[in-house]
Amino acid sequence: MAAHLSYGRVNLNILREAARKELREFLDKCAGSKAIVWDEYLTGPFGLIAQYSLLKEHEVEKMFTLKSGRLPSADVKNIIFFVRPRLELMDIIAQNIFSEDKLHPARDFHILFVPRRSMLCEQRLKEQGVLGSFVNIDEYILDLIPFDGDLLSMEYESAFRECYLENDQTSLYHTAKGLMTLQALYGTIPQIFGKGDCARHVANMMLRMKREFAGTQNQILPVFDTLLLLDRNVDLLTPLATQLTYEGLIDEIYGINNGYVKLPPEKFAQKKQGEGSKDLPMEPKKLQLNSAEELYAEIRDKNFNAVGAALSKKAKIISAAFEERHNAKTVGEIKQFVSQLPHMQAARSSLANHTSVAELIKDITTSEAFFDNLTVEQEFMTGVDTDKVNTYIEDCIAQKDPLIKILRLVSMQSVCNNGLKPKVLDYYKREILQTYGYEHILTLNNLEKAGLLKPQTGSRNNYPTIRKTLKLWMEDANEQNPNDISYVYSGYAPLSIRLTQVLARPGWRSIEEVLKMLPGPHFEERQQLPSGLHKKRQQGENRTTLVFFLGGVTYAEIAALRFLSQMEDSGMEYIIATTKLMNGTTWVKSLMDRPECQIP
Amino acid sequence: MAFITANWNPLGDAFYRKTELYEMFWSLRDGLRDSLVAAAPYGGPIALLREPLRRSPSTRPQLEIYSASGASITSFPWKSGPVVYLGWSVNDELLCVQEDGTVLIYDLFGSFKRHFSMGQEVVQSQVLEAKVFHSPYGTGVAIVTGSSRFTLATNIEDLKLRRLPEVAGLQGRPSCWAVLTQDRQTKVLVSSGPELYVLDNTSCTAVYPPGLSPQAGSIVHMSVSFSYKYLALFTETGRLWTGLSNLQERLSEVDTKQAATPKQMVWCRRPRSQQPSVVLMWDRLLLVVGSCNDTIQFPLEDQSVLVGELDGVRIIGSSSHELLQEVPLVCQDIFKIASMAPGALLLEAHREYEKSSQKADEYLREIKEQNVLGDAVRQCVEAAAHEYDPDTQKALMRAASFGKCFLTEFSPDQFVTTCRELRVLNAVRESSVGMPLTHTQFKQMTLQVLIDRLVYRQFYPLAIEVCRYLKIPDYQGVSRVLKHWASCKVQQKDLTDEAIARAVCAKVGDSPGVSYSDIAAKAYECGRPELAIKLLDFEARSGEQVPLLLKMKRSQLALSKAVESGDTDLVYTVVTYLKNEMNRGDFFMTLRNQPVALSLYRQFCKLQEPQTLKDLYNQDDDHQELGNFYVTSSYRDKRLEGRLAQLQSAVDEYNKAKNDFAAKATEEEMRLLRFQRKLDDEKGAGLLGLSLQATMEALMSLGLHKQAEQLYRDFRVPDKRYWWLKLKSLAEKEQWEELEKFSKSKKSPIGYLAFVEVCMKNNNRHEAKKYVSKVTPEQKVKAHLAVGDLEGAADAAIERRNEAEMGAVLSRCSASDRLLMDKLNRARVAAAKK
């Protein structure tokens, strides 16, 4: 089921297997038939670890969603709550238990905290008087979830908000713990680099934890050579820009959740001859997106403008393969052809799906609105007129375009100008408040706190320097046959990835000046390896770097890193980890505050 | 060496040997007479209580603890009640069973640890006899009371008393009894007169040993083997029955010709025993009875105690300590006179080699011809492990090493391991340590347990040596020893806190797996909080320090440690604790010094206690956040008045925070709300809660243009946005005349293309065309195209000589527009030439 996890340089299936083993062990601890009550948020991430079949093998007969009131009846011996350690969920659980039918034969209750147990929650259960009802209280340490052969995510949605708005570093603690788990499975990572306050904090915790666990040191040959920790606030610009890779656009437009995307069904309808289009399926089409699908692995990271060509090339190959049958003369040849059929059919349906997806996306990318938006983004990124009120943004506000779009654009302008003149900023803010409602004053305040919006202070705009030194804008980005990461944004090379690239070669020392302009400290740490575990590198063997984005990463950035891994002369392979897979929209959304209005 | 078989005694086809382990260090005035003696198996310590039942308060009996070599460990007067029985737990703790059913537990050094009772009823009826037994569940205690009832506790660590059913017809003391562990159940076998019963949790069943002669008489003594698998019964007529303890099979029945009841009877077996036996002891006689009817007799010079072991019986007397065991088969093979076993030949070969005699070669050749050199080496190594005398061990190991030289591809593992283990065993057998462990026992009890034992005895340096020598990972080895050492060190009363902390830190350093917080907890238990705090400072895991610090009421310190650990849940825990413990003012002050904790607590309050949140901001004079707070709460208020009041508070706070923008914006909001309410009241417009833009929109669609305009002016809405709004609104309502008038009211801030497009959007080409002429030259082409006027677009493009625009027009042309296309193409060519 998860073979694609083991194709990469680092076999991430080990991590998944370890997680599955632990899950099985917990389930077996509760002997007899069981029902699971799910914290809804967890079902997606769990799906990547274990399918229902695994649960079923361990006598899980029913699954419910956690909600207040009485638990649905189920003739099972055990009820297991799978929950995040959150107080509000504890209250719901307590309610569930109180309203349990007293006449009913008693059922055993268990609670499994994901990813960590919490004394605070247990205390709450105790206050509610239900703590004693649990036979087992356990934790399921699920920090890093393997999403693909080179991709791990914690799916910790609020990480950025918590770190930068609320000064709550819970997610960083989980990150450090997750990295410790990773090191337990893949060996100690000898070198740690980092940039940003959160990165520093995580590195400190890791080093401390290593001291704490000294002696239980594992004797595994290190798989990773380097760990790079990057704060999202070091590069606020990249996520704000519209991603232009295939996968990036799917995410921007339809949103990818836990490896799945839901698409409008119209384009996927099986068009049978003679039938009209009246029986269109109403359910959205759900597609799983990962490298297990050969075609998708090939095109996901391409600039969208290169996807069409790739698809038509593929179409030719596939139809040529089907034509082969006419050439098959002998029984042996026919047999061979037939044996390849399932594979070919899968390829054909995959092609059909992605052709439809590409059509859907093309309808949008060729629209004038998309073009105008992109033009303005690119103007900002190249530093054109970033210090005045932008008419396009004004018009968009007047047209009442979605607020998030406006916030993304204004933030981008602010970031590219190292803050906006107070007059300009206030103008935008007033426009937003008057058009979208005064309640958004809280959201604007949040964006200011996070540094996405800021009034220009005395210091001069250093963005142009950063842009030039790091070559963030490449005029001649080649979308079809890229030779630089800037292809992922058709010209803009993501800052975060440039930092990663420079670190590998020639090293950060060459950009000290720029690093100082970016927020937070940059640092390097070394972790001692037990003697005998020092890797003897083969000639020409690539080094492996784990890049951890604290606060989220976009698919375009992932694509850029994959591009670097594939570059012949880079000598480096990248594995990507993050607190959350995100895009500008989900990111800005996570920073918004919407007070519930009570007025009817 | 030559006399190695001198102490061998044949028993059936096997041999038994009695080896002296130690000459005892102790000098007991009255020997072991009139004493309760308990010696722990696996060469454990010996406890001695003289005249346990002497009740005169003036002379208290003395409780003495010795090592197996008779070296005194401790000695103290017994001040509690009369003791019936002494026994050792698996953790080297001494259990003293008192007459009243209380069991007192002491450690090896005589410090009292805890006590428990075998039941209330026992206080009345008193304990007649007791036994301490070991099972897979740990150490157990069994007693029989004056009312002839048995009570069991299978594991003293997890005390559950089980009162066994009554034994039919038993009055007073049973003639003999034993505890059995069978099928994961603990049972008691008891003999009462002629009957034998098995007592389990629920029943008392009479049983009959198979094949026991009817004339044998009643059973007066019984013994269960070390493994609980075998049973020996001694009858009043001197017959000894042996068999399986489940009473399914008899092994033998021997007439010992001894009428008296033996003082002690113990099984003497070993794993893979050829000739198991039972050792019986009378005052002056030790009798070994094999199941083959054969016996060996040893005279006894003084009072002794037998201790059953896994592979033999130890005999502790007042002057010496001996081990009686069956000679292991491999040793028999090697040392038996005239043995031709490969090992024997190899030993001989090596002996000749040492003498530089060529006979060595002859012996070797003989072994090699039979192709058994490998076996020979293995035999020597194995035999060495079983020998107690280091010289014999060495001779055998040298022979093995010699033989190994002639072998290729022979794994050295067994040899190396045995060498190492023997070194360790010899070290602990030293009489100064006094643990006479055999190799078999060592293997059974495992190295871990041996280290524990050394630690219990406080042989810390030796334990560390052993760990290092055997290369045990620090985590399981050295660190564990150091942990014990440190916990013991902190109890030393004669040293200052400073000195102890320094000593502990110097030794423990940052040894992996030693938890300073555990050591500190120990120090705190011993009433040394200052020392505990000093030690906690060395703890690397901040998280671990927290619980103890809280217990010690060092909550401030606990908080900063929790923050340091990065574990936010832990921080929350301490914060909750502090909140309950401190008054509000102090609590807030404490948080103020810990920004991380403060922000976490704010998060908590945001969800759980909004009012507290406000107080927190107030304390910090954080007016910006207070403003935000009021804004947030204003939306929770259902009444407009309440909402306005909240917003007014927000304005005040924003002003204090010098956030003019927010203050003004909030004032605007209030103004808007009042306006909306007014119009809702007057016209039922349903505006409340809409944004300013939406309000104006609603007003326009209701035709309330004047009011919309009022808002536009009052709120200084930018012209552009207002024009867009009005344009769209008029077009949607198809008020074309109004629209035209509006377009002429002044120069449009949004240009006129917008007019064209909006009209088209509302499907009015006619109106749209009106505005095309007003569009700026740059947008002309677009405007013409928007209304579908290709010719106009073409003309405009040609006029502007703009290739891109011409292209754009061309792309809209269809085949029927031939002429136009030609015209454009020509113009394009012309433009390109230029």
XYZ file of C-alpha atoms in Angstrom, chain B residues 308-821:
514
model
C 19.102 -25.918 48.757
C 20.480 -24.558 45.521
C 19.697 -25.027 41.886
C 22.637 -27.401 41.491
C 23.474 -28.697 44.946
C 23.176 -28.130 48.640
C 25.235 -25.790 50.735
C 26.083 -26.867 54.250
C 26.715 -24.027 56.637
C 28.349 -24.950 59.861
C 29.808 -22.905 62.659
C 33.294 -23.097 61.239
C 33.007 -23.941 57.589
C 30.766 -23.594 54.594
C 30.638 -26.437 52.080
C 28.968 -27.222 48.806
C 27.661 -30.711 48.202
C 26.833 -31.451 44.609
C 26.705 -34.111 41.989
C 29.846 -33.950 39.906
C 28.829 -32.605 36.511
C 29.074 -35.200 33.777
C 31.710 -33.323 31.862
C 33.951 -33.131 34.928
C 33.453 -36.836 35.500
C 34.472 -37.483 31.923
C 37.646 -35.522 32.293
C 38.761 -36.389 35.764
C 37.471 -39.922 36.248
C 40.397 -42.197 36.690
C 41.515 -43.729 33.397
C 39.040 -41.718 31.414
C 39.642 -41.735 27.687
C 37.231 -38.915 26.958
C 38.604 -36.370 24.453
C 38.804 -33.687 27.142
C 40.750 -35.982 29.452
C 43.226 -36.739 26.685
C 43.621 -33.076 25.820
C 44.256 -32.188 29.431
C 46.868 -34.917 29.543
C 48.403 -33.773 26.264
C 48.744 -30.275 27.584
C 50.262 -31.489 30.819
C 52.903 -33.363 28.841
C 53.453 -30.369 26.630
C 54.172 -28.240 29.669
C 56.729 -30.806 30.651
C 58.179 -30.530 27.127
C 57.486 -34.200 26.641
C 56.869 -35.693 23.234
C 53.995 -37.619 24.721
C 51.993 -34.483 24.164
C 52.077 -35.200 20.499
C 50.957 -38.788 20.987
C 47.935 -37.734 22.986
C 47.098 -35.049 20.504
C 47.408 -37.407 17.609
C 45.082 -39.811 19.317
C 42.478 -37.114 19.686
C 42.923 -35.939 16.143
C 42.679 -39.432 14.740
C 39.277 -39.736 16.311
C 38.455 -36.321 14.972
C 37.268 -35.076 18.358
C 39.603 -32.189 19.048
C 36.730 -29.743 18.894
C 34.822 -31.802 21.447
C 37.909 -31.999 23.603
C 38.267 -28.224 23.678
C 34.596 -27.769 24.423
C 34.747 -30.312 27.239
C 37.683 -28.581 28.845
C 36.028 -25.196 28.680
C 32.785 -26.533 30.027
C 34.480 -28.391 32.850
C 36.494 -25.321 33.773
C 33.239 -23.436 34.251
C 32.083 -26.038 36.751
C 35.272 -26.141 38.776
C 35.545 -24.031 41.868
C 39.283 -24.063 42.293
C 41.043 -21.434 40.147
C 44.042 -23.674 39.564
C 41.883 -26.401 38.133
C 40.072 -23.806 36.041
C 43.358 -22.548 34.703
C 44.680 -25.985 33.899
C 41.535 -26.767 31.945
C 41.454 -23.444 30.138
C 45.099 -23.730 29.190
C 44.468 -27.182 27.833
C 41.542 -25.826 25.846
C 43.626 -22.970 24.531
C 46.350 -25.432 23.594
C 43.889 -27.632 21.736
C 42.403 -24.642 19.968
C 45.724 -23.970 18.298
C 45.326 -27.077 16.223
C 41.878 -26.179 15.046
C 40.941 -23.895 12.235
C 37.537 -22.299 12.069
C 36.748 -22.934 15.688
C 34.614 -20.221 17.218
C 36.456 -18.697 20.164
C 33.236 -17.305 21.639
C 32.611 -19.946 24.243
C 36.213 -19.874 25.352
C 36.306 -16.110 25.687
C 32.970 -15.857 27.431
C 33.848 -18.571 29.896
C 37.172 -16.930 30.660
C 35.478 -13.642 31.398
C 32.711 -15.167 33.439
C 35.148 -17.201 35.495
C 37.119 -14.101 36.315
C 33.974 -12.420 37.507
C 32.881 -15.485 39.464
C 36.263 -15.847 41.114
C 36.120 -12.208 42.085
C 32.744 -12.468 43.764
C 33.651 -15.773 45.406
C 36.535 -14.076 47.209
C 35.821 -14.478 50.873
C 35.883 -10.728 51.341
C 32.866 -10.545 49.025
C 31.428 -13.908 49.873
C 29.136 -14.904 47.058
C 29.804 -18.573 46.426
C 28.030 -18.733 43.099
C 28.456 -21.699 40.796
C 28.566 -21.123 37.087
C 25.209 -22.803 36.670
C 23.650 -20.523 39.268
C 25.275 -17.513 37.680
C 23.791 -18.353 34.314
C 20.390 -18.861 35.856
C 20.337 -15.663 37.854
C 21.871 -13.576 35.038
C 24.510 -10.930 35.145
C 21.961 -8.194 35.749
C 20.913 -9.772 39.000
C 24.507 -10.377 40.033
C 25.210 -6.684 39.591
C 22.100 -5.838 41.568
C 23.306 -8.095 44.321
C 26.719 -6.497 44.394
C 24.992 -3.156 44.542
C 22.742 -4.227 47.425
C 25.857 -5.229 49.255
C 27.370 -1.841 48.371
C 30.306 -3.353 46.539
C 30.146 -0.424 44.135
C 33.727 -0.457 42.829
C 33.579 -4.182 42.181
C 30.217 -3.850 40.472
C 31.565 -1.130 38.217
C 34.639 -3.208 37.461
C 32.432 -6.120 36.490
C 30.293 -3.932 34.243
C 33.282 -2.472 32.518
C 35.056 -5.792 32.218
C 32.061 -7.487 30.672
C 31.387 -4.415 28.506
C 27.790 -4.045 29.565
C 26.200 -0.991 27.954
C 26.445 1.884 30.416
C 22.741 2.238 30.572
C 22.281 -1.211 32.104
C 25.614 -1.400 33.827
C 27.748 1.341 35.274
C 24.929 3.857 35.352
C 22.727 1.593 37.364
C 25.482 1.060 39.865
C 26.168 4.746 40.128
C 22.493 5.432 40.647
C 22.434 3.130 43.658
C 25.661 4.506 44.914
C 24.400 8.038 44.735
C 21.091 7.241 46.419
C 23.090 5.679 49.196
C 25.554 8.530 49.318
C 22.898 11.154 49.907
C 21.912 9.364 53.084
C 25.323 9.817 54.629
C 24.616 11.986 57.599
C 28.167 12.945 58.449
C 28.780 14.844 55.233
C 27.625 18.334 54.362
C 25.208 18.938 51.507
C 27.951 20.650 49.583
C 30.374 17.757 49.976
C 27.824 15.178 48.960
C 26.667 17.118 45.939
C 30.245 17.512 44.846
C 31.051 13.852 45.400
C 27.966 12.704 43.538
C 28.590 15.011 40.648
C 32.239 14.028 40.427
C 31.411 10.327 40.221
C 28.199 10.357 38.288
C 29.142 13.172 35.936
C 26.879 12.920 32.982
C 26.736 9.153 32.931
C 23.913 8.231 30.661
C 20.775 6.994 32.291
C 21.490 8.251 35.772
C 18.645 10.423 36.770
C 19.731 13.191 39.087
C 16.115 13.817 39.865
C 15.791 10.295 41.276
C 18.828 10.888 43.437
C 17.447 14.235 44.478
C 14.105 12.648 45.320
C 15.978 10.267 47.577
C 17.755 13.156 49.250
C 14.441 14.896 49.770
C 12.985 11.722 51.273
C 15.863 11.697 53.714
C 14.951 15.203 54.753
C 17.656 17.060 52.878
C 15.783 19.477 50.603
C 18.808 21.723 50.121
C 20.864 18.821 48.887
C 17.978 17.793 46.656
C 17.964 21.192 45.009
C 21.703 21.140 44.517
C 21.450 17.739 42.883
C 18.513 18.724 40.715
C 20.700 21.340 39.165
C 22.709 18.591 37.545
C 19.655 17.038 35.963
C 19.817 17.439 32.221
C 16.172 16.675 31.646
C 14.450 19.750 32.911
C 11.136 17.953 32.665
C 12.229 15.421 35.223
C 12.997 18.082 37.758
C 9.542 19.516 37.776
C 7.513 16.987 39.776
C 10.032 16.919 42.618
C 10.349 20.680 42.691
C 6.596 20.952 42.953
C 6.600 18.432 45.742
C 9.249 20.470 47.489
C 7.107 23.572 46.989
C 9.750 25.256 44.875
C 7.132 26.226 42.398
C 8.960 29.170 40.872
C 11.938 27.017 40.141
C 9.644 24.299 38.844
C 8.126 26.792 36.452
C 11.422 27.913 35.021
C 12.555 24.320 34.637
C 9.337 23.425 32.887
C 9.838 26.337 30.521
C 13.381 25.215 29.909
C 12.256 21.734 28.937
C 10.223 23.102 26.075
C 7.404 20.752 26.988
C 4.431 23.058 26.972
C 2.175 20.548 28.615
C 4.523 20.506 31.548
C 4.441 24.289 31.684
C 0.656 24.185 31.719
C 0.767 21.674 34.518
C 2.958 23.867 36.676
C 0.908 26.928 35.832
C -2.290 25.193 36.892
C -0.580 24.127 40.059
C 0.629 27.636 40.793
C -2.778 29.072 40.085
C -4.316 26.929 42.786
C -1.507 27.489 45.203
C -0.831 31.212 45.036
C -2.977 34.249 45.464
C -3.826 35.959 42.247
C -1.393 38.829 42.586
C 1.606 36.621 43.242
C 0.514 34.269 40.528
C 0.404 37.046 37.964
C 3.738 38.390 39.118
C 5.306 34.956 38.761
C 3.960 34.611 35.260
C 5.192 38.030 34.376
C 8.737 36.845 34.884
C 8.171 33.884 32.592
C 6.999 35.157 29.224
C 6.632 31.691 27.743
C 4.441 30.550 30.591
C 2.510 33.780 30.425
C 1.707 33.401 26.763
C 0.638 29.824 27.289
C -1.588 30.864 30.120
C -3.066 33.576 27.914
C -3.870 30.944 25.339
C -5.555 28.900 28.005
C -7.553 31.889 29.201
C -8.561 32.850 25.707
C -10.413 29.573 25.451
C -11.405 28.988 29.029
C -11.411 32.169 31.071
C -11.786 35.344 29.015
C -12.162 37.509 32.109
C -8.818 36.418 33.486
C -7.320 37.257 30.141
C -8.524 40.799 30.528
C -6.990 41.028 33.988
C -3.695 39.796 32.611
C -3.617 42.456 29.927
C -4.596 45.030 32.473
C -1.752 44.084 34.695
C 0.674 44.466 31.842
C -0.895 47.713 30.624
C -1.139 46.057 27.243
C -3.669 48.476 25.813
C -3.436 47.184 22.276
C -4.438 43.685 23.376
C -7.092 45.106 25.665
C -8.502 46.951 22.679
C -8.545 43.719 20.700
C -10.108 42.002 23.654
C -12.989 44.462 23.765
C -13.474 44.236 20.031
C -13.688 40.461 20.304
C -16.120 40.601 23.155
C -18.228 43.244 21.414
C -19.172 40.622 18.870
C -20.399 38.334 21.619
C -22.776 40.978 22.887
C -26.269 40.547 21.585
C -27.542 44.043 22.401
C -26.382 46.948 20.353
C -25.924 49.116 23.441
C -23.666 46.549 25.011
C -21.760 46.216 21.831
C -21.265 49.928 21.517
C -20.091 50.142 25.105
C -17.515 47.428 24.451
C -16.362 49.187 21.343
C -16.077 52.475 23.242
C -13.809 50.695 25.723
C -11.820 49.416 22.789
C -11.475 52.946 21.429
C -10.230 54.143 24.806
C -7.686 51.367 24.966
C -6.497 51.895 21.414
C -6.065 55.558 22.238
C -3.993 54.670 25.243
C -1.975 52.370 23.056
C -1.467 55.316 20.687
C -2.937 53.269 17.896
C -4.773 56.071 16.143
C -5.762 53.996 13.220
C -7.453 51.325 15.303
C -9.142 53.947 17.460
C -10.495 55.763 14.456
C -11.554 52.618 12.714
C -13.411 51.477 15.786
C -15.092 54.833 16.133
C -16.115 54.521 12.514
C -17.523 51.132 13.257
C -19.609 52.569 16.086
C -20.826 55.323 13.830
C -21.789 52.808 11.227
C -23.624 50.686 13.737
C -25.639 53.641 14.971
C -26.427 54.640 11.427
C -27.514 51.128 10.547
C -29.718 50.900 13.618
C -31.315 54.202 12.788
C -32.120 53.207 9.240
C -33.256 49.779 10.309
C -35.651 51.441 12.691
C -36.817 53.981 10.178
C -36.993 51.935 7.041
C -36.550 48.365 8.127
C -33.537 48.166 5.886
C -31.948 45.190 7.680
C -28.516 46.708 7.606
C -27.133 45.935 11.054
C -23.903 43.989 10.898
C -23.183 44.674 7.241
C -19.868 46.167 6.237
C -19.796 49.777 5.121
C -19.555 48.750 1.496
C -22.396 46.265 1.836
C -24.444 48.910 3.597
C -24.014 51.356 0.766
C -24.816 48.624 -1.695
C -27.965 47.741 0.182
C -28.979 51.369 0.399
C -28.545 51.828 -3.327
C -30.481 48.760 -4.186
C -33.243 50.058 -1.899
C -33.044 53.295 -3.860
C -31.835 55.217 -0.839
C -29.178 57.003 -2.830
C -29.131 60.013 -0.577
C -28.256 57.950 2.453
C -25.636 56.057 0.492
C -24.108 59.283 -0.544
C -24.159 60.475 3.030
C -22.127 57.450 4.056
C -19.772 58.015 1.151
C -19.070 61.475 2.423
C -19.117 60.766 6.140
C -16.777 57.849 5.892
C -14.567 59.447 3.285
C -14.947 56.515 0.958
C -12.460 56.825 -1.909
C -14.073 57.997 -5.111
C -12.902 55.039 -7.048
C -14.612 52.495 -4.876
C -17.761 54.578 -4.635
C -17.914 54.986 -8.399
C -17.546 51.282 -8.945
C -20.267 50.652 -6.465
C -22.659 53.124 -7.923
C -21.912 52.059 -11.472
C -22.630 48.445 -10.733
C -25.659 49.192 -8.658
C -27.269 51.405 -11.301
C -26.473 48.964 -14.090
C -27.900 46.076 -12.151
C -31.116 47.988 -11.603
C -30.998 49.022 -15.264
C -31.306 52.675 -14.404
C -29.514 53.645 -17.559
C -30.480 57.269 -17.510
C -29.297 57.662 -13.972
C -26.125 55.956 -15.002
C -25.516 58.312 -17.833
C -26.151 61.267 -15.574
C -23.754 59.791 -13.032
C -21.099 59.309 -15.699
C -21.311 62.954 -16.538
C -21.340 64.189 -12.962
C -17.604 64.542 -13.101
C -14.608 62.907 -14.711
C -14.763 59.228 -13.826
C -11.992 58.208 -11.414
C -12.228 54.665 -12.692
C -12.192 55.589 -16.375
C -14.924 54.632 -18.822
C -13.906 51.167 -19.837
C -15.474 50.084 -16.597
C -18.763 51.596 -17.766
C -18.539 49.726 -21.039
C -17.796 46.445 -19.335
C -20.443 46.770 -16.661
C -23.100 47.634 -19.241
C -22.114 44.622 -21.304
C -22.227 42.470 -18.246
C -25.785 43.584 -17.763
C -26.477 42.819 -21.406
C -26.956 46.311 -22.697
C -24.778 46.808 -25.736
C -26.600 49.949 -26.656
C -25.732 51.669 -23.405
C -22.244 50.253 -23.463
C -21.544 51.819 -26.839
C -22.342 55.223 -25.400
C -19.226 55.096 -23.306
C -16.816 53.668 -25.864
C -15.934 57.076 -27.195
C -15.034 58.331 -23.741
C -12.492 55.617 -23.125
C -8.839 56.636 -23.056
C -6.873 55.832 -26.222
C -4.950 53.027 -24.512
C -8.179 51.200 -23.723
C -10.017 51.978 -26.955
C -9.335 48.637 -28.608
C -10.418 46.772 -25.526
C -13.585 48.838 -25.328
C -14.484 48.211 -28.961
C -13.831 44.539 -28.542
C -15.941 44.496 -25.423
C -18.976 45.736 -27.309
C -18.174 43.384 -30.162
C -17.281 46.112 -32.611
C -14.441 44.479 -34.520
C -14.131 47.209 -37.091
C -13.945 49.917 -34.510
C -11.354 47.886 -32.639
C -9.373 47.353 -35.829
C -9.448 51.035 -36.659
C -8.356 52.007 -33.198
C -5.526 49.491 -33.263
C -4.360 50.580 -36.687
C -4.530 54.173 -35.619
C -2.355 53.381 -32.641
C -0.047 51.253 -34.808
C 0.034 48.777 -31.980
C 0.954 45.273 -33.177
C -0.127 43.452 -30.041
C -3.522 45.073 -30.175
C -3.864 44.258 -33.857
C -3.038 40.693 -32.987
C -5.661 40.712 -30.278
C -8.291 41.924 -32.750
C -7.171 39.388 -35.336
C -7.579 36.566 -32.895
C -11.232 37.542 -32.503
C -11.896 37.626 -36.233
C -13.730 34.746 -37.853
C -13.502 33.569 -41.448
C -16.290 35.918 -42.522
C -14.232 38.931 -41.623
C -11.864 38.451 -44.554
C -11.629 42.085 -45.488
C -10.949 43.199 -41.968
C -8.267 40.593 -41.543
